[in-house]
């Protein structure tokens, strides 16, 4: 097994389920010391499962607030004395419908969920990396910046792309690389804690199916990706193998550029 992250501390947000969970599992196998962050207590189960493989802590906190991101960064640095890699993975569509059906409070909720945790995460962790003059940040965006029935989410992820580029400009000469991956549709087990607990009606089901159809139609491979295909791209950008890559958004969507 390649040990690309031996001796490195990796902070992963949104680690309890889906892509974040798979990144954590793979990073542990590759030698990373882990700080797993999520507002769900499921992150404690992942910590216990990975503890046999690596040094790991879990932090339950709400990353939609700066205080939560600050808590995560401080706890990680206190436990391990450094933060080498940050993977900002929090985000996800809460509602799927044409834009005219979104209420103002829903629009704000989508942006809080899928933009602010990345803004706050970078702001909380950068000072630790700047002191060392070295670090890597990988933001998880989405190819949904060009898609249907997810305008607020797409806008939030467009913000993630912009901040990735701007932060790379600011920090490239200071030893810190900032990149993003933009996942396409990804096959994953059903979420144990759904983003939206409301039971969808026929109209909502039809709107969601439009997303699925458009996602598959937009890919050149005509399929969804896997969790490992997403994790591989994230961990590549996080590793020293990508030492001359910064300010880049890599679409991982079977040819869909987003």
Short mmCIF file of N, CA, C and O in Angstrom, two decimals, residues 113-202:
data_model
loop_
_atom_site.label_atom_id
_atom_site.label_comp_id
_atom_site.label_asym_id
_atom_site.label_seq_id
_atom_site.Cartn_x
_atom_site.Cartn_y
_atom_site.Cartn_z
N UNK A 113 -25.22 25.70 3.56
CA UNK A 113 -24.79 24.30 3.59
C UNK A 113 -23.59 24.05 2.68
O UNK A 113 -22.67 23.31 3.06
N UNK A 114 -23.59 24.65 1.50
CA UNK A 114 -22.63 24.22 0.49
C UNK A 114 -21.55 25.23 0.13
O UNK A 114 -20.69 24.93 -0.69
N UNK A 115 -21.58 26.42 0.72
CA UNK A 115 -20.51 27.40 0.51
C UNK A 115 -19.80 27.75 1.82
O UNK A 115 -18.58 27.69 1.90
N UNK A 116 -20.56 28.10 2.83
CA UNK A 116 -19.94 28.63 4.05
C UNK A 116 -19.03 27.63 4.77
O UNK A 116 -17.98 28.04 5.29
N UNK A 117 -19.34 26.34 4.85
CA UNK A 117 -18.40 25.44 5.52
C UNK A 117 -17.01 25.44 4.88
O UNK A 117 -16.01 25.29 5.58
N UNK A 118 -16.95 25.62 3.56
CA UNK A 118 -15.66 25.67 2.89
C UNK A 118 -14.96 27.01 3.14
O UNK A 118 -13.75 27.06 3.40
N UNK A 119 -15.72 28.10 3.08
CA UNK A 119 -15.15 29.41 3.44
C UNK A 119 -14.60 29.40 4.85
O UNK A 119 -13.46 29.82 5.11
N UNK A 120 -15.40 28.91 5.79
CA UNK A 120 -14.97 28.89 7.19
C UNK A 120 -13.81 27.93 7.39
O UNK A 120 -12.88 28.23 8.17
N UNK A 121 -13.86 26.77 6.76
CA UNK A 121 -12.79 25.79 6.93
C UNK A 121 -11.44 26.33 6.49
O UNK A 121 -10.43 26.17 7.20
N UNK A 122 -11.41 26.96 5.33
CA UNK A 122 -10.15 27.54 4.85
C UNK A 122 -9.66 28.64 5.79
O UNK A 122 -8.47 28.71 6.11
N UNK A 123 -10.58 29.48 6.23
CA UNK A 123 -10.19 30.59 7.11
C UNK A 123 -9.65 30.08 8.44
O UNK A 123 -8.71 30.67 9.01
N UNK A 124 -10.20 29.01 8.95
CA UNK A 124 -9.76 28.49 10.25
C UNK A 124 -8.42 27.77 10.17
O UNK A 124 -7.61 27.83 11.11
N UNK A 125 -8.16 27.09 9.06
CA UNK A 125 -6.97 26.24 8.96
C UNK A 125 -5.77 26.97 8.36
O UNK A 125 -4.62 26.69 8.72
N UNK A 126 -6.00 27.92 7.48
CA UNK A 126 -4.89 28.60 6.80
C UNK A 126 -3.83 29.15 7.76
O UNK A 126 -2.62 29.00 7.49
N UNK A 127 -4.20 29.80 8.86
CA UNK A 127 -3.15 30.32 9.73
C UNK A 127 -2.17 29.26 10.23
O UNK A 127 -0.97 29.53 10.35
N UNK A 128 -2.65 28.06 10.48
CA UNK A 128 -1.75 26.99 10.91
C UNK A 128 -0.80 26.58 9.79
O UNK A 128 0.39 26.32 10.03
N UNK A 129 -1.31 26.51 8.57
CA UNK A 129 -0.47 26.15 7.43
C UNK A 129 0.53 27.26 7.11
O UNK A 129 1.68 26.99 6.75
N UNK A 130 0.11 28.51 7.24
CA UNK A 130 1.00 29.62 6.94
C UNK A 130 2.19 29.68 7.89
O UNK A 130 3.29 30.06 7.50
N UNK A 131 1.99 29.29 9.13
CA UNK A 131 3.10 29.26 10.07
C UNK A 131 4.16 28.25 9.64
O UNK A 131 5.36 28.46 9.85
N UNK A 132 3.73 27.15 9.03
CA UNK A 132 4.65 26.12 8.55
C UNK A 132 5.13 26.39 7.13
O UNK A 132 6.06 25.75 6.64
N UNK A 133 4.44 27.31 6.43
CA UNK A 133 4.73 27.63 5.03
C UNK A 133 4.59 26.40 4.14
O UNK A 133 5.30 26.22 3.17
N UNK A 134 3.61 25.57 4.50
CA UNK A 134 3.37 24.38 3.69
C UNK A 134 1.99 23.83 4.02
O UNK A 134 1.55 23.88 5.18
N UNK A 135 1.30 23.31 3.01
CA UNK A 135 0.00 22.69 3.24
C UNK A 135 -0.72 22.48 1.92
O UNK A 135 -0.34 23.02 0.88
N UNK A 136 -1.77 21.67 1.99
CA UNK A 136 -2.60 21.40 0.81
C UNK A 136 -4.06 21.42 1.23
O UNK A 136 -4.42 20.79 2.23
N UNK A 137 -4.86 22.14 0.48
CA UNK A 137 -6.30 22.19 0.71
C UNK A 137 -7.00 21.68 -0.53
O UNK A 137 -6.67 22.08 -1.66
N UNK A 138 -7.95 20.78 -0.33
CA UNK A 138 -8.78 20.28 -1.43
C UNK A 138 -10.23 20.58 -1.09
O UNK A 138 -10.77 20.07 -0.10
N UNK A 139 -10.86 21.41 -1.90
CA UNK A 139 -12.26 21.75 -1.73
C UNK A 139 -13.10 20.85 -2.63
O UNK A 139 -12.73 20.59 -3.78
N UNK A 140 -14.22 20.38 -2.12
CA UNK A 140 -15.11 19.54 -2.92
C UNK A 140 -16.22 20.41 -3.49
O UNK A 140 -17.06 20.92 -2.75
N UNK A 141 -16.19 20.58 -4.79
CA UNK A 141 -17.18 21.39 -5.50
C UNK A 141 -18.22 20.45 -6.11
O UNK A 141 -18.60 19.46 -5.49
N UNK A 142 -18.65 20.72 -7.34
CA UNK A 142 -19.64 19.88 -8.00
C UNK A 142 -19.77 20.29 -9.46
O UNK A 142 -19.63 21.47 -9.80
N UNK A 143 -20.06 19.32 -10.33
CA UNK A 143 -20.37 19.68 -11.71
C UNK A 143 -21.78 20.24 -11.82
O UNK A 143 -22.20 20.65 -12.90
N UNK A 144 -22.49 20.32 -10.69
CA UNK A 144 -23.83 20.90 -10.69
C UNK A 144 -23.83 22.41 -10.93
O UNK A 144 -24.89 23.03 -10.94
N UNK A 145 -22.64 23.00 -11.12
CA UNK A 145 -22.60 24.40 -11.52
C UNK A 145 -23.22 24.60 -12.90
O UNK A 145 -23.52 25.73 -13.29
N UNK A 146 -23.40 23.51 -13.64
CA UNK A 146 -24.16 23.52 -14.89
C UNK A 146 -25.11 22.33 -14.85
O UNK A 146 -24.74 21.21 -15.23
N UNK A 147 -26.32 22.56 -14.36
CA UNK A 147 -27.26 21.44 -14.20
C UNK A 147 -28.66 22.00 -14.02
O UNK A 147 -28.87 23.21 -14.08
N UNK A 148 -29.61 21.10 -13.79
CA UNK A 148 -31.01 21.52 -13.64
C UNK A 148 -31.46 21.33 -12.19
O UNK A 148 -30.94 20.49 -11.46
N UNK A 149 -32.44 22.15 -11.77
CA UNK A 149 -33.18 21.97 -10.52
C UNK A 149 -32.33 22.10 -9.26
O UNK A 149 -32.72 21.62 -8.19
N UNK A 150 -31.18 22.79 -9.38
CA UNK A 150 -30.30 22.97 -8.21
C UNK A 150 -29.62 24.33 -8.25
O UNK A 150 -28.43 24.43 -7.93
N UNK A 151 -30.33 25.37 -8.62
CA UNK A 151 -29.69 26.67 -8.82
C UNK A 151 -28.96 27.17 -7.56
O UNK A 151 -27.79 27.57 -7.64
N UNK A 152 -29.59 27.18 -6.38
CA UNK A 152 -28.85 27.69 -5.20
C UNK A 152 -27.62 26.85 -4.88
O UNK A 152 -26.57 27.40 -4.51
N UNK A 153 -27.74 25.54 -4.99
CA UNK A 153 -26.60 24.66 -4.76
C UNK A 153 -25.51 24.91 -5.79
O UNK A 153 -24.32 25.00 -5.45
N UNK A 154 -25.91 25.03 -7.06
CA UNK A 154 -24.93 25.31 -8.11
C UNK A 154 -24.23 26.64 -7.88
O UNK A 154 -23.02 26.77 -8.10
N UNK A 155 -24.97 27.64 -7.41
CA UNK A 155 -24.37 28.94 -7.11
C UNK A 155 -23.36 28.82 -5.98
O UNK A 155 -22.28 29.42 -6.01
N UNK A 156 -23.70 28.04 -4.95
CA UNK A 156 -22.78 27.84 -3.83
C UNK A 156 -21.50 27.16 -4.29
O UNK A 156 -20.39 27.55 -3.90
N UNK A 157 -21.63 26.14 -5.13
CA UNK A 157 -20.45 25.43 -5.60
C UNK A 157 -19.65 26.27 -6.59
O UNK A 157 -18.42 26.14 -6.68
N UNK A 158 -20.33 27.15 -7.34
CA UNK A 158 -19.59 28.11 -8.15
C UNK A 158 -18.74 29.01 -7.27
O UNK A 158 -17.61 29.37 -7.63
N UNK A 159 -19.26 29.37 -6.10
CA UNK A 159 -18.49 30.13 -5.13
C UNK A 159 -17.28 29.36 -4.63
O UNK A 159 -16.20 29.93 -4.43
N UNK A 160 -17.43 28.06 -4.43
CA UNK A 160 -16.30 27.22 -4.03
C UNK A 160 -15.21 27.26 -5.09
O UNK A 160 -14.02 27.38 -4.78
N UNK A 161 -15.61 27.17 -6.37
CA UNK A 161 -14.62 27.23 -7.45
C UNK A 161 -13.88 28.56 -7.44
O UNK A 161 -12.65 28.61 -7.61
N UNK A 162 -14.62 29.66 -7.25
CA UNK A 162 -14.00 30.99 -7.26
C UNK A 162 -13.04 31.16 -6.10
O UNK A 162 -11.93 31.69 -6.26
N UNK A 163 -13.46 30.73 -4.90
CA UNK A 163 -12.58 30.91 -3.75
C UNK A 163 -11.34 30.05 -3.87
O UNK A 163 -10.25 30.43 -3.41
N UNK A 164 -11.48 28.88 -4.50
CA UNK A 164 -10.32 28.02 -4.73
C UNK A 164 -9.27 28.75 -5.56
O UNK A 164 -8.08 28.76 -5.22
N UNK A 165 -9.70 29.37 -6.65
CA UNK A 165 -8.77 30.09 -7.52
C UNK A 165 -8.16 31.29 -6.79
O UNK A 165 -6.95 31.53 -6.85
N UNK A 166 -9.00 32.05 -6.09
CA UNK A 166 -8.51 33.26 -5.42
C UNK A 166 -7.52 32.91 -4.30
O UNK A 166 -6.48 33.58 -4.14
N UNK A 167 -7.82 31.88 -3.53
CA UNK A 167 -6.91 31.48 -2.45
C UNK A 167 -5.60 30.95 -3.01
O UNK A 167 -4.53 31.16 -2.41
N UNK A 168 -5.66 30.28 -4.16
CA UNK A 168 -4.43 29.79 -4.78
C UNK A 168 -3.54 30.96 -5.20
O UNK A 168 -2.32 30.92 -5.03
N UNK A 169 -4.15 32.01 -5.76
CA UNK A 169 -3.39 33.20 -6.11
C UNK A 169 -2.70 33.80 -4.89
O UNK A 169 -1.53 34.20 -4.94
N UNK A 170 -3.42 33.88 -3.78
CA UNK A 170 -2.88 34.51 -2.57
C UNK A 170 -1.77 33.69 -1.93
O UNK A 170 -0.86 34.25 -1.31
N UNK A 171 -1.86 32.35 -2.05
CA UNK A 171 -1.01 31.50 -1.22
C UNK A 171 -0.01 30.65 -2.00
O UNK A 171 0.77 29.91 -1.39
N UNK A 172 -0.01 30.75 -3.31
CA UNK A 172 0.91 29.92 -4.10
C UNK A 172 2.36 30.12 -3.74
O UNK A 172 3.14 29.16 -3.65
N UNK A 173 2.77 31.37 -3.52
CA UNK A 173 4.17 31.66 -3.19
C UNK A 173 4.45 31.46 -1.71
O UNK A 173 5.60 31.59 -1.28
N UNK A 174 3.41 31.14 -0.96
CA UNK A 174 3.60 30.93 0.48
C UNK A 174 3.57 29.45 0.85
O UNK A 174 3.48 29.11 2.04
N UNK A 175 3.67 28.59 -0.15
CA UNK A 175 3.85 27.16 0.10
C UNK A 175 2.57 26.36 0.28
O UNK A 175 2.63 25.19 0.64
N UNK A 176 1.42 26.98 0.00
CA UNK A 176 0.16 26.27 0.22
C UNK A 176 -0.57 26.12 -1.10
O UNK A 176 -0.80 27.10 -1.82
N UNK A 177 -0.92 24.89 -1.41
CA UNK A 177 -1.67 24.59 -2.64
C UNK A 177 -3.16 24.48 -2.32
O UNK A 177 -3.53 23.84 -1.33
N UNK A 178 -3.99 25.09 -3.15
CA UNK A 178 -5.44 25.02 -2.98
C UNK A 178 -6.06 24.59 -4.30
O UNK A 178 -5.91 25.29 -5.32
N UNK A 179 -6.71 23.45 -4.31
CA UNK A 179 -7.37 22.91 -5.49
C UNK A 179 -8.78 22.45 -5.13
O UNK A 179 -9.16 22.44 -3.96
N UNK A 180 -9.51 22.04 -6.15
CA UNK A 180 -10.86 21.50 -5.92
C UNK A 180 -11.11 20.35 -6.87
O UNK A 180 -10.53 20.28 -7.95
N UNK A 181 -11.96 19.46 -6.45
CA UNK A 181 -12.54 18.46 -7.35
C UNK A 181 -14.02 18.79 -7.49
O UNK A 181 -14.64 19.30 -6.55
N UNK A 182 -14.57 18.50 -8.66
CA UNK A 182 -15.99 18.72 -8.91
C UNK A 182 -16.63 17.38 -9.25
O UNK A 182 -16.65 16.96 -10.41
N UNK A 183 -17.13 16.67 -8.24
CA UNK A 183 -17.73 15.36 -8.50
C UNK A 183 -18.99 15.47 -9.36
O UNK A 183 -19.76 16.42 -9.25
N UNK A 184 -19.15 14.47 -10.21
CA UNK A 184 -20.42 14.28 -10.89
C UNK A 184 -21.30 13.36 -10.07
O UNK A 184 -21.09 13.16 -8.87
N UNK A 185 -22.32 12.81 -10.70
CA UNK A 185 -23.18 11.86 -10.00
C UNK A 185 -22.36 10.71 -9.46
O UNK A 185 -21.52 10.15 -10.17
N UNK A 186 -22.60 10.34 -8.20
CA UNK A 186 -21.78 9.34 -7.54
C UNK A 186 -22.66 8.31 -6.85
O UNK A 186 -23.53 8.67 -6.03
N UNK A 187 -22.44 7.05 -7.16
CA UNK A 187 -23.16 5.97 -6.50
C UNK A 187 -22.66 5.84 -5.07
O UNK A 187 -21.47 5.75 -4.82
N UNK A 188 -23.57 5.83 -4.12
CA UNK A 188 -23.21 5.71 -2.71
C UNK A 188 -24.34 5.01 -1.97
O UNK A 188 -25.49 5.05 -2.41
N UNK A 189 -24.03 4.38 -0.84
CA UNK A 189 -25.10 3.78 -0.04
C UNK A 189 -26.10 4.86 0.39
O UNK A 189 -25.75 6.04 0.47
N UNK A 190 -27.34 4.47 0.65
CA UNK A 190 -28.32 5.45 1.14
C UNK A 190 -27.80 6.17 2.37
O UNK A 190 -27.19 5.56 3.25
N UNK A 191 -28.01 7.48 2.42
CA UNK A 191 -27.55 8.26 3.55
C UNK A 191 -28.29 7.84 4.82
O UNK A 191 -29.52 7.76 4.82
N UNK A 192 -27.55 7.60 5.87
CA UNK A 192 -28.17 7.21 7.14
C UNK A 192 -28.88 8.39 7.79
O UNK A 192 -29.85 8.22 8.51
N UNK A 193 -28.37 9.58 7.52
CA UNK A 193 -29.05 10.80 7.94
C UNK A 193 -29.26 11.63 6.68
O UNK A 193 -28.31 12.19 6.13
N UNK A 194 -30.48 11.70 6.16
CA UNK A 194 -30.71 12.40 4.89
C UNK A 194 -30.55 13.90 5.03
O UNK A 194 -30.70 14.46 6.12
N UNK A 195 -30.23 14.55 3.92
CA UNK A 195 -30.13 16.02 3.93
C UNK A 195 -31.50 16.65 4.08
O UNK A 195 -31.62 17.76 4.60
N UNK A 196 -32.51 15.97 3.58
CA UNK A 196 -33.88 16.48 3.65
C UNK A 196 -34.76 15.34 4.11
O UNK A 196 -34.94 14.35 3.40
N UNK A 197 -35.33 15.46 5.31
CA UNK A 197 -36.10 14.36 5.88
C UNK A 197 -37.54 14.32 5.39
O UNK A 197 -38.27 13.36 5.65
N UNK A 198 -37.97 15.36 4.66
CA UNK A 198 -39.35 15.38 4.17
C UNK A 198 -39.54 14.34 3.06
O UNK A 198 -38.69 14.18 2.19
N UNK A 199 -40.65 13.64 3.11
CA UNK A 199 -40.93 12.63 2.10
C UNK A 199 -41.33 13.31 0.80
O UNK A 199 -42.26 14.12 0.77
N UNK A 200 -40.64 13.01 -0.31
CA UNK A 200 -40.95 13.70 -1.57
C UNK A 200 -42.28 13.23 -2.16
O UNK A 200 -42.62 12.05 -2.10
N UNK A 201 -43.04 14.18 -2.73
CA UNK A 201 -44.26 13.84 -3.45
C UNK A 201 -43.93 13.50 -4.90
O UNK A 201 -42.77 13.45 -5.30
N UNK A 202 -44.96 13.26 -5.69
CA UNK A 202 -44.75 12.89 -7.10
C UNK A 202 -44.01 13.97 -7.87
O UNK A 202 -43.15 13.70 -8.70
#
